mmCIF file of C-alpha atoms in Angstrom:
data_model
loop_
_atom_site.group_PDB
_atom_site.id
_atom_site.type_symbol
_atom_site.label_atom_id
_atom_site.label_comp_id
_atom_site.label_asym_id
_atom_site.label_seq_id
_atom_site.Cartn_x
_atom_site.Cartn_y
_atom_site.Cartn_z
ATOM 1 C CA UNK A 1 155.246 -42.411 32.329
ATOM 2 C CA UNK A 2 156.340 -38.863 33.774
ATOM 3 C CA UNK A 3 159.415 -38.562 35.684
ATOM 4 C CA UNK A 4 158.663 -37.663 39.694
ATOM 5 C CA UNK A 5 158.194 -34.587 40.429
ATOM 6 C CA UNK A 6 161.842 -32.769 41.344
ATOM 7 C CA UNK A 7 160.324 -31.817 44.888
ATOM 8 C CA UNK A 8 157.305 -32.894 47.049
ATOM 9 C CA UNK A 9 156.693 -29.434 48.473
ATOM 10 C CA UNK A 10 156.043 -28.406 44.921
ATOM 11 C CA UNK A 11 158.055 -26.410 42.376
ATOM 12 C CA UNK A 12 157.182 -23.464 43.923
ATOM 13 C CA UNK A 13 159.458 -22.771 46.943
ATOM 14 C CA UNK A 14 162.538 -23.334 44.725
ATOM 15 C CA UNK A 15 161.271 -21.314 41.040
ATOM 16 C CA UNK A 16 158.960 -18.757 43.335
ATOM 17 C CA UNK A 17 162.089 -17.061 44.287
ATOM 18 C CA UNK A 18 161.796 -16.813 47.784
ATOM 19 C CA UNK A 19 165.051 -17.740 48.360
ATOM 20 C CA UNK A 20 166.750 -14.777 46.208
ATOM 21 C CA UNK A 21 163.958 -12.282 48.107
ATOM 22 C CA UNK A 22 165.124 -13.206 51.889
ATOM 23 C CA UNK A 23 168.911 -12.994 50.580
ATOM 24 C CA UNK A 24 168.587 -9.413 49.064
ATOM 25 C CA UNK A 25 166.355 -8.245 52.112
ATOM 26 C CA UNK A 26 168.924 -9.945 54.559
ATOM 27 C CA UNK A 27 172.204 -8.093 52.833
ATOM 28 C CA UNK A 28 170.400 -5.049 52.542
ATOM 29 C CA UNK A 29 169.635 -5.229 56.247
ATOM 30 C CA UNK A 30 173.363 -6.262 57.019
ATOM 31 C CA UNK A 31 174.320 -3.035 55.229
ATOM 32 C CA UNK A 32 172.332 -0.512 57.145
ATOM 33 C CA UNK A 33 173.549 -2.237 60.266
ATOM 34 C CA UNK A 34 176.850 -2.040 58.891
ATOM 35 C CA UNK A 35 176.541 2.112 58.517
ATOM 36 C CA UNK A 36 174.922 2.062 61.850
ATOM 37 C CA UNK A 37 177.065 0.198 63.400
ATOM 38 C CA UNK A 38 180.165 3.022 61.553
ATOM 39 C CA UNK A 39 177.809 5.742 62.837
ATOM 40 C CA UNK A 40 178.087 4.440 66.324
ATOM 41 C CA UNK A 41 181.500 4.844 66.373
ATOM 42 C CA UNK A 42 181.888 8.134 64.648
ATOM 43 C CA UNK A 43 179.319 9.359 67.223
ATOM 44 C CA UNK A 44 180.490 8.175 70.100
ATOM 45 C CA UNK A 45 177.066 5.689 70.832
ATOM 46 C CA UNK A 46 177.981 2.696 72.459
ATOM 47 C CA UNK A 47 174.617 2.069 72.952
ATOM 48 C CA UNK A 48 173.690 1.929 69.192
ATOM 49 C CA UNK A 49 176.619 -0.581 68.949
ATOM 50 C CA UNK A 50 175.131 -2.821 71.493
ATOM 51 C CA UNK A 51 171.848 -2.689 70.214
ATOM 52 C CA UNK A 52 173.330 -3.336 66.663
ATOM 53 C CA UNK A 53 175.353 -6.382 67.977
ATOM 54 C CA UNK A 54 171.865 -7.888 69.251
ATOM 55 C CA UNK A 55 170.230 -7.129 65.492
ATOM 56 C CA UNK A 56 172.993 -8.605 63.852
ATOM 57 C CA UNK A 57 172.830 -11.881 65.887
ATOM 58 C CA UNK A 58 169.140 -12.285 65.533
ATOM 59 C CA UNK A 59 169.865 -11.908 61.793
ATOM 60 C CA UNK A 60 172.441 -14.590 61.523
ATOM 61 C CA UNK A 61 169.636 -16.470 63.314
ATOM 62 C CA UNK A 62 167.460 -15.501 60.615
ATOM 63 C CA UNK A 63 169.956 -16.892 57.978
ATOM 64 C CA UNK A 64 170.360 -20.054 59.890
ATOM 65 C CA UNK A 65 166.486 -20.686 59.589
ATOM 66 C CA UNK A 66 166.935 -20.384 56.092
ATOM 67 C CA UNK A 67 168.974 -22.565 55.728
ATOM 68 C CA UNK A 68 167.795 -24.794 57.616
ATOM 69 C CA UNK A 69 164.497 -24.761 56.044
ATOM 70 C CA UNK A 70 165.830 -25.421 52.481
ATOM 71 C CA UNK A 71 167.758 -28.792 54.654
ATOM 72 C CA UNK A 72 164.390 -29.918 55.670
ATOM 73 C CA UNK A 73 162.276 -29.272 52.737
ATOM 74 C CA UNK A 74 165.129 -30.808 50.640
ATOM 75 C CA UNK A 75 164.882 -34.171 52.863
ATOM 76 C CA UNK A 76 161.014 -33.893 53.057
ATOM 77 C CA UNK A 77 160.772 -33.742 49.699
ATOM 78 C CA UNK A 78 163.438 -37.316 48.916
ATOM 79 C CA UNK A 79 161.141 -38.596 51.568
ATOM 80 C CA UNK A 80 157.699 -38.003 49.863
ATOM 81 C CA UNK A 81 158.698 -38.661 46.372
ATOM 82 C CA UNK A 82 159.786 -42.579 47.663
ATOM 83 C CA UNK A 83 156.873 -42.797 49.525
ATOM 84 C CA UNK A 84 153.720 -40.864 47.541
ATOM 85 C CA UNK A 85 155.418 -40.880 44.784
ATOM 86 C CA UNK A 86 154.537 -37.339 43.710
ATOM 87 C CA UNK A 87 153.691 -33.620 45.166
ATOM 88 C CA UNK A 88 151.360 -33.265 48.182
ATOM 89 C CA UNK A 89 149.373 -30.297 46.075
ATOM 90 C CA UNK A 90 149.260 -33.046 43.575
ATOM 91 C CA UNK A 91 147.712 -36.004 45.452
ATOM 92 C CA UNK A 92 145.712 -32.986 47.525
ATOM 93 C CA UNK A 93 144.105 -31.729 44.480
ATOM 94 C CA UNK A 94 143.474 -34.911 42.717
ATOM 95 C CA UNK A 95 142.011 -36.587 45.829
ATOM 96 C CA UNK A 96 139.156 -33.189 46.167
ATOM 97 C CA UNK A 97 138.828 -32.751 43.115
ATOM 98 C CA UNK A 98 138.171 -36.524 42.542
ATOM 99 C CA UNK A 99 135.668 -36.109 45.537
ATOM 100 C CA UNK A 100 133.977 -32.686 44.283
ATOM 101 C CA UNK A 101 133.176 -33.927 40.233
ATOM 102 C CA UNK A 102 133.391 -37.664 40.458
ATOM 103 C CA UNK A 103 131.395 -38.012 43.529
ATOM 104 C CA UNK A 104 129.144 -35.150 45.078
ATOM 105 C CA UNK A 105 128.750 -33.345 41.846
ATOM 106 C CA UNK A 106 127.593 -36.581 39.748
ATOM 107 C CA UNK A 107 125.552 -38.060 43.200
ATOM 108 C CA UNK A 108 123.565 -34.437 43.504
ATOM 109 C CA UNK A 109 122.621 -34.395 39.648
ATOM 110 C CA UNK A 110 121.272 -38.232 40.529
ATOM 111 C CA UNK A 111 119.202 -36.915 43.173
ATOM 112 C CA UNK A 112 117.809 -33.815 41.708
ATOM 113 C CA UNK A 113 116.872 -36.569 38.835
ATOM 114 C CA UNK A 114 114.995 -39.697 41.251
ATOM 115 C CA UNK A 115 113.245 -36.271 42.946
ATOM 116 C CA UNK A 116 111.954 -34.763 39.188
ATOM 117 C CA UNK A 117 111.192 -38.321 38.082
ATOM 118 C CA UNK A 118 109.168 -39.299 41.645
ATOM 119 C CA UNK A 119 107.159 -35.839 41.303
ATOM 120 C CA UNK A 120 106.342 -36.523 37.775
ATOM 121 C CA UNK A 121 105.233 -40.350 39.031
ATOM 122 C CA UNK A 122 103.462 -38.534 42.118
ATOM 123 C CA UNK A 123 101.177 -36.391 39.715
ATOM 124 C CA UNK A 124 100.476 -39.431 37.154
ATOM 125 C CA UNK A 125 96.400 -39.995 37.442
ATOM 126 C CA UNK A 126 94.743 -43.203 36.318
ATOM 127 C CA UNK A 127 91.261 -43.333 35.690
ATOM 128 C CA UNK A 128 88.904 -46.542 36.094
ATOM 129 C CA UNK A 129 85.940 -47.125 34.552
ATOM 130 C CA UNK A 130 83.515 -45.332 32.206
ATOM 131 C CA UNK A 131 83.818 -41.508 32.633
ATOM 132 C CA UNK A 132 80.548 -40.675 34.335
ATOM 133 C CA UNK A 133 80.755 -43.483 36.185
ATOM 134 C CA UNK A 134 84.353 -44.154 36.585
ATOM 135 C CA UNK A 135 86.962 -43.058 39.408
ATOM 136 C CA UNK A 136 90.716 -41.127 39.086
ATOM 137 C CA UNK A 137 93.260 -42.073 41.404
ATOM 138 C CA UNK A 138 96.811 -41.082 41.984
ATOM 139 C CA UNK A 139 98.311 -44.796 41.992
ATOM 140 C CA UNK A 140 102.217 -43.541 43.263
ATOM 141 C CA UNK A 141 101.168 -40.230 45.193
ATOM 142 C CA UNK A 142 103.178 -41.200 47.367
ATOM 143 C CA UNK A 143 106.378 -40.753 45.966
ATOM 144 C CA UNK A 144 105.633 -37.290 46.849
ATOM 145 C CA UNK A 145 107.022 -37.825 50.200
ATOM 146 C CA UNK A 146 109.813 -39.896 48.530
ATOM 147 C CA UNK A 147 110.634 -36.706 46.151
ATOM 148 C CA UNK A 148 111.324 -34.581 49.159
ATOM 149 C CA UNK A 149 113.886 -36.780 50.825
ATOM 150 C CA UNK A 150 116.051 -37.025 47.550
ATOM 151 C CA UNK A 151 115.726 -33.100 47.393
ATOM 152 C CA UNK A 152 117.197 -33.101 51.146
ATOM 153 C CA UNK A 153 119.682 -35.342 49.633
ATOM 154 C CA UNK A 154 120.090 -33.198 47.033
ATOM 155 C CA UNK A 155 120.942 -30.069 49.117
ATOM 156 C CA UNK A 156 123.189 -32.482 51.376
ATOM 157 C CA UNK A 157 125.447 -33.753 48.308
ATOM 158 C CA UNK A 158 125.500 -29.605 46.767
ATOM 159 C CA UNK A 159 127.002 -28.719 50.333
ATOM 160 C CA UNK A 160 129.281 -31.101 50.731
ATOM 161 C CA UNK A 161 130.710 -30.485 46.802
ATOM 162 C CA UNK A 162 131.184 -26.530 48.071
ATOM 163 C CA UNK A 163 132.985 -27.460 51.433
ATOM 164 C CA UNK A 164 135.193 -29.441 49.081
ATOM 165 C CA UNK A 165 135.734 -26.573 46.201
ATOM 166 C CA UNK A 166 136.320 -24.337 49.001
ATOM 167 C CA UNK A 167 139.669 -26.778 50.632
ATOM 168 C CA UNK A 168 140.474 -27.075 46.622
ATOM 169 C CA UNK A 169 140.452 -23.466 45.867
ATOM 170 C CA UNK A 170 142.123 -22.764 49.452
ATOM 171 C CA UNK A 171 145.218 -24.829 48.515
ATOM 172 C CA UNK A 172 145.428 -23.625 45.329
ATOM 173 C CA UNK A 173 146.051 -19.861 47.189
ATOM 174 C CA UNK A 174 148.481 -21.470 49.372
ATOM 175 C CA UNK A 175 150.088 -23.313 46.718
ATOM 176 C CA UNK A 176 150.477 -19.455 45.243
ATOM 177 C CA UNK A 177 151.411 -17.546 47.734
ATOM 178 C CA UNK A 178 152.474 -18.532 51.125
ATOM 179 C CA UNK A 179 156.162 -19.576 50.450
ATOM 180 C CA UNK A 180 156.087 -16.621 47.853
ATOM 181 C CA UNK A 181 154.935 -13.527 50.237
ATOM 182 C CA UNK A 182 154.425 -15.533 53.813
ATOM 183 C CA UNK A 183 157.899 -16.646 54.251
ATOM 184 C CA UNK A 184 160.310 -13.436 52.980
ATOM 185 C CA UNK A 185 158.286 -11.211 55.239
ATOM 186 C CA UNK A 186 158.142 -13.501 58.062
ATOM 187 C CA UNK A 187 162.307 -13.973 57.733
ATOM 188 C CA UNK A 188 162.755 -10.376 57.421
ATOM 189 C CA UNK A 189 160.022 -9.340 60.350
ATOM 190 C CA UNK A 190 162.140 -11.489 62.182
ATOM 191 C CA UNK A 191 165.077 -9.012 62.432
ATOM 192 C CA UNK A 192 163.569 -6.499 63.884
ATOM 193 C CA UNK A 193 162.733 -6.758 68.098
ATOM 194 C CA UNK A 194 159.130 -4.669 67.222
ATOM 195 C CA UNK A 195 158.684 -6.998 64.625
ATOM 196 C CA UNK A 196 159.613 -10.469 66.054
ATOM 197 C CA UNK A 197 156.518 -12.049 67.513
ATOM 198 C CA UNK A 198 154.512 -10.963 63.514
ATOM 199 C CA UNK A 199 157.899 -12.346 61.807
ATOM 200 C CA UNK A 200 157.740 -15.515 63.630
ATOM 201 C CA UNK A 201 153.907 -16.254 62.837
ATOM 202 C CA UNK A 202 154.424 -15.456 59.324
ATOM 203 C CA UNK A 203 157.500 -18.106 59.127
ATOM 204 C CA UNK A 204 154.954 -20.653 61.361
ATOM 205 C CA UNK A 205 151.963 -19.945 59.135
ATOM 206 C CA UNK A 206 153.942 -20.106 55.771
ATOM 207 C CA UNK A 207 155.126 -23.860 57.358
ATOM 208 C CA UNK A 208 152.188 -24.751 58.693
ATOM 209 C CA UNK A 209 149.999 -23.607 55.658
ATOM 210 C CA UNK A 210 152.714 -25.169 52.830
ATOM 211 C CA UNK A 211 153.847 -28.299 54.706
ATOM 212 C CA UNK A 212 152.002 -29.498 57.479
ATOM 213 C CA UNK A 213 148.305 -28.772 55.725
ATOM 214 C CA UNK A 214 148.923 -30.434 52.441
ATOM 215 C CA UNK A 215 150.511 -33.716 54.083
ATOM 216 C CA UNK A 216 146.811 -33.729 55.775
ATOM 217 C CA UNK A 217 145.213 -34.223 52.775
ATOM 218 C CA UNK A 218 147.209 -36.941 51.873
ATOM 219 C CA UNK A 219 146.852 -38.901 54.990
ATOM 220 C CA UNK A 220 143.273 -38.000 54.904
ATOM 221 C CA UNK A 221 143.287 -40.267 51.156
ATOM 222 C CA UNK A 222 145.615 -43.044 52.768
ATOM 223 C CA UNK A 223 143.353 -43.025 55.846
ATOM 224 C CA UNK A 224 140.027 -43.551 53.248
ATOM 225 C CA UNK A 225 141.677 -45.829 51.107
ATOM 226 C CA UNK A 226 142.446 -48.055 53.993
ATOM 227 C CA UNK A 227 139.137 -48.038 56.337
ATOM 228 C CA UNK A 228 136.497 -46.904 53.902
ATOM 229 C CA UNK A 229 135.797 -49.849 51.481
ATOM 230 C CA UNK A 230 132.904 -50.320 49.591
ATOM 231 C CA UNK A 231 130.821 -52.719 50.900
ATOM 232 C CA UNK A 232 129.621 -55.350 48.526
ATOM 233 C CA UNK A 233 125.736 -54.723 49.422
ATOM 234 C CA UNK A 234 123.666 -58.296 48.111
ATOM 235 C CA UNK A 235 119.980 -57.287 47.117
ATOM 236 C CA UNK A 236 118.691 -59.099 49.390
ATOM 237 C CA UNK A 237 120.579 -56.631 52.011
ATOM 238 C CA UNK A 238 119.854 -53.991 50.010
ATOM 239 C CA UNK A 239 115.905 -54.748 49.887
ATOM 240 C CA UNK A 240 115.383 -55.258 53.881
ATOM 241 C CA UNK A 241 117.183 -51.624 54.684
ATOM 242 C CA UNK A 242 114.793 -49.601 52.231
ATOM 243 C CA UNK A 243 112.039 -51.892 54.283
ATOM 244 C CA UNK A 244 111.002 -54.189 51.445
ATOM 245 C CA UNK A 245 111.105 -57.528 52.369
ATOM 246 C CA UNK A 246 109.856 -60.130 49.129
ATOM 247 C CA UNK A 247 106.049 -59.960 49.458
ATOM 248 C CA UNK A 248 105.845 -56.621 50.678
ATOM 249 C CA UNK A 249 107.827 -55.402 48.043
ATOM 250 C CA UNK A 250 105.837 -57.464 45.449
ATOM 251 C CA UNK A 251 102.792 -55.528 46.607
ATOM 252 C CA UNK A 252 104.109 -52.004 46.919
ATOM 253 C CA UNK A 253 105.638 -53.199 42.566
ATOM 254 C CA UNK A 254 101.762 -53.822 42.067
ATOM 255 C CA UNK A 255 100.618 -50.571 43.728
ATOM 256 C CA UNK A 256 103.580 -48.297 43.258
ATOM 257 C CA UNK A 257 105.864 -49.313 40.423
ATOM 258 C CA UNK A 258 108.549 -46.599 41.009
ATOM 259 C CA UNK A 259 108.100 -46.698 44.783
ATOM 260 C CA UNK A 260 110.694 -50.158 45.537
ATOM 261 C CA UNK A 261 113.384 -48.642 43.120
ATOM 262 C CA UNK A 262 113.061 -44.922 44.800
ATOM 263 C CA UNK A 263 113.533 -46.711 48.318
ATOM 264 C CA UNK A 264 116.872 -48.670 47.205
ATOM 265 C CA UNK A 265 117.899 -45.655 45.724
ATOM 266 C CA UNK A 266 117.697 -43.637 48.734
ATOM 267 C CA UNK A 267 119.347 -46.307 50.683
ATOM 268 C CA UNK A 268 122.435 -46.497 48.373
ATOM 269 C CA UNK A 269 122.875 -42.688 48.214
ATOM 270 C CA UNK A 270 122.638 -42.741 52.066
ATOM 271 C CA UNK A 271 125.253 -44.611 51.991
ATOM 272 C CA UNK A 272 127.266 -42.391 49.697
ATOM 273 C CA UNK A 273 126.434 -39.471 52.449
ATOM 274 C CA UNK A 274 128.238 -41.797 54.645
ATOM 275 C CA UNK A 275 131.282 -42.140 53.402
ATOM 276 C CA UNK A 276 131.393 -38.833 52.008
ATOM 277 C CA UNK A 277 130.560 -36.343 55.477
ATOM 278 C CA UNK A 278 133.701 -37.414 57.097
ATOM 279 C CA UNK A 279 135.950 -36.466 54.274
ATOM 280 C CA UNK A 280 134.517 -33.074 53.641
ATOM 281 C CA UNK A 281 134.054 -32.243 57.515
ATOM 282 C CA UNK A 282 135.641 -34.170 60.187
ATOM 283 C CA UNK A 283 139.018 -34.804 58.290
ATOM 284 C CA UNK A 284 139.328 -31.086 56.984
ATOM 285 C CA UNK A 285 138.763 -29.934 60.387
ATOM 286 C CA UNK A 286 141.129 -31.839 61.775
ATOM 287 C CA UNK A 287 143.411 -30.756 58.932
ATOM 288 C CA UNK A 288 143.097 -27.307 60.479
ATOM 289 C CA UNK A 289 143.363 -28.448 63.871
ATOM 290 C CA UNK A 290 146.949 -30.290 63.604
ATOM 291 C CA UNK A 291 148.027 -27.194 61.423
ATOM 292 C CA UNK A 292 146.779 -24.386 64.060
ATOM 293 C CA UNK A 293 148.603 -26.537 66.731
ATOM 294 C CA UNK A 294 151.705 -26.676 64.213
ATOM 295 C CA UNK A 295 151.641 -23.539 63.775
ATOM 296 C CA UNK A 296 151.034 -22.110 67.449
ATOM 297 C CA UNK A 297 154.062 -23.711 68.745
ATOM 298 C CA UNK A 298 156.227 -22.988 65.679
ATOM 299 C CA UNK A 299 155.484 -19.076 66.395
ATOM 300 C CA UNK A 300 156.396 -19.747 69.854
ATOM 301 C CA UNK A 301 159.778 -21.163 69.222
ATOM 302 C CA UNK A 302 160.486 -18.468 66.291
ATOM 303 C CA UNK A 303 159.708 -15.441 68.226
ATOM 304 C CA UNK A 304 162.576 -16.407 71.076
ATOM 305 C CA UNK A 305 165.353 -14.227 71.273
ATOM 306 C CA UNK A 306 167.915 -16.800 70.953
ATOM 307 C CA UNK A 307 170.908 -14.669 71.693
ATOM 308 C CA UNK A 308 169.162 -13.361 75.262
ATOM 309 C CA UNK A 309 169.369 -14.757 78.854
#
């Protein structure tokens, strides 16, 4: 068995060097407020001096933040190892990814494969009697009409899979770059009064983006795992929600061989759509909703000048 990962917020915001990048901006800042801070009084500017008091504060705010985020992503992370047991990115990607090849990949390939197989059915001709006097019919023509609704179903489950890839590939750029580039230009934005308000959304978006979006995705797979169950479906059930009660179903075996297993099969991949439309569109938008809202109020606090008023 591995040992846990060393952090929940992934490896990244320690080995991606973030921390070393914000330090060398910060001093270098410190030092050109240093010589204009020594120009000031060379030059006789008390106003430069005032203004550089102000910079320097909102700087040692900046280094406070820091700080303070390597606190909370340090206790985040003890949390989330005892609890998940691994990496948010982790559990994130396995649960989509799970989703995208297990599930809508393998349950569109089904579909596109009842739809060929009920066309080829559709288009089978039996002929009665002798051939001058005999007759052709089309005994399952109408699994013509059963064809198209897999192919709708096919279309569904191939949408689905690419609202998934897309989340999947979307972390994955997060995962890259958003405590890597977001954060050290959001810190050092920060310093600067012209630059505040952009420094303080970069710092709330590199948060919201590397904290608050991935913990959605695992609540998303501890909210499944705990209300969406599979139901145990008896063929009896099964058989009176694709409309075939016993005799009728008899009949349609008689007329239509393929016809009573295309109708269960619809009904059981309907009830894959089912469970499978919430989790790649109403979870994943509400994903972005509690991370917008994160991150909208998290700008708002970060763009205060604390040292004002």
């Amino acid at each position: 068995m591995n040992p846990p990962q060393p952090c929940c917020i992934s490896g990244e915001w320690e080995s991606g060097g973030w921390i070393n990048l914000v330090f060398i901006g910060l001093s270098l800042i410190f030092l050109s407020f240093s010589l204009i801070y020594m120009l000031s009084k060379i030059f006789s500017k008390p106003e430069w001096a005032v203004w550089i008091k102000d910079e320097f504060y909102q700087a040692i705010i900046s280094v406070a933040i820091v700080v303070l985020l390597v606190v909370v992503i340090s206790a985040v992370c003890s949390i989330f190892t005892n609890v998940a047991g691994a990496d948010p990115f982790v559990i994130a990607h396995t649960y989509l990814n799970g989703l995208v090849w297990d599930k809508t990949i393998n349950l569109a390939t089904r579909a596109f494969q009842d739809s060929l197989i009920c066309q080829l059915a559709a288009a089978y001709k039996t002929h009665v009697g002798s051939k001058s006097l005999g007759t052709t019919y089309q005994q399952s023509i109408g699994l013509r009409t059963v064809a198209t609704n897999f192919d709708f179903l096919y279309t569904l489950f191939v949408g689905l899979s690419a609202s998934l890839m897309v989340q999947d590939i979307g972390l994955s750029i997060i995962q890259a770059f958003a405590f890597r580039i977001m954060l050290p230009l959001g810190i050092l934005f920060r310093v600067f009064p012209f630059l505040r308000r952009a420094g303080a959304t970069f710092i709330a978006l590199a948060l919201g983006l590397y904290i608050v979006y991935p913990l959605c995705f695992v609540m998303n797979q501890m909210v499944v795992n705990a209300v969406m169950k599979d139901p145990v479906m008896s063929a009896s059930f099964i058989s009176s929600s694709a409309g075939l009660p016993v005799v009728e179903g008899f009949a349609l075996a008689i007329i239509s061989p393929f016809l009573p297993w295309a109708l269960i099969d619809i009904v059981l991949l309907l009830q894959e759509v089912a469970k499978l439309l919430p989790q790649a569109i109403f979870l994943p938008t509400l994903n972005l909703v509690i991370t917008l809202t994160f991150v909208k109020n998290a700008s708002r606090v970060l763009s205060q000048n604390f040292g004002e008023g």
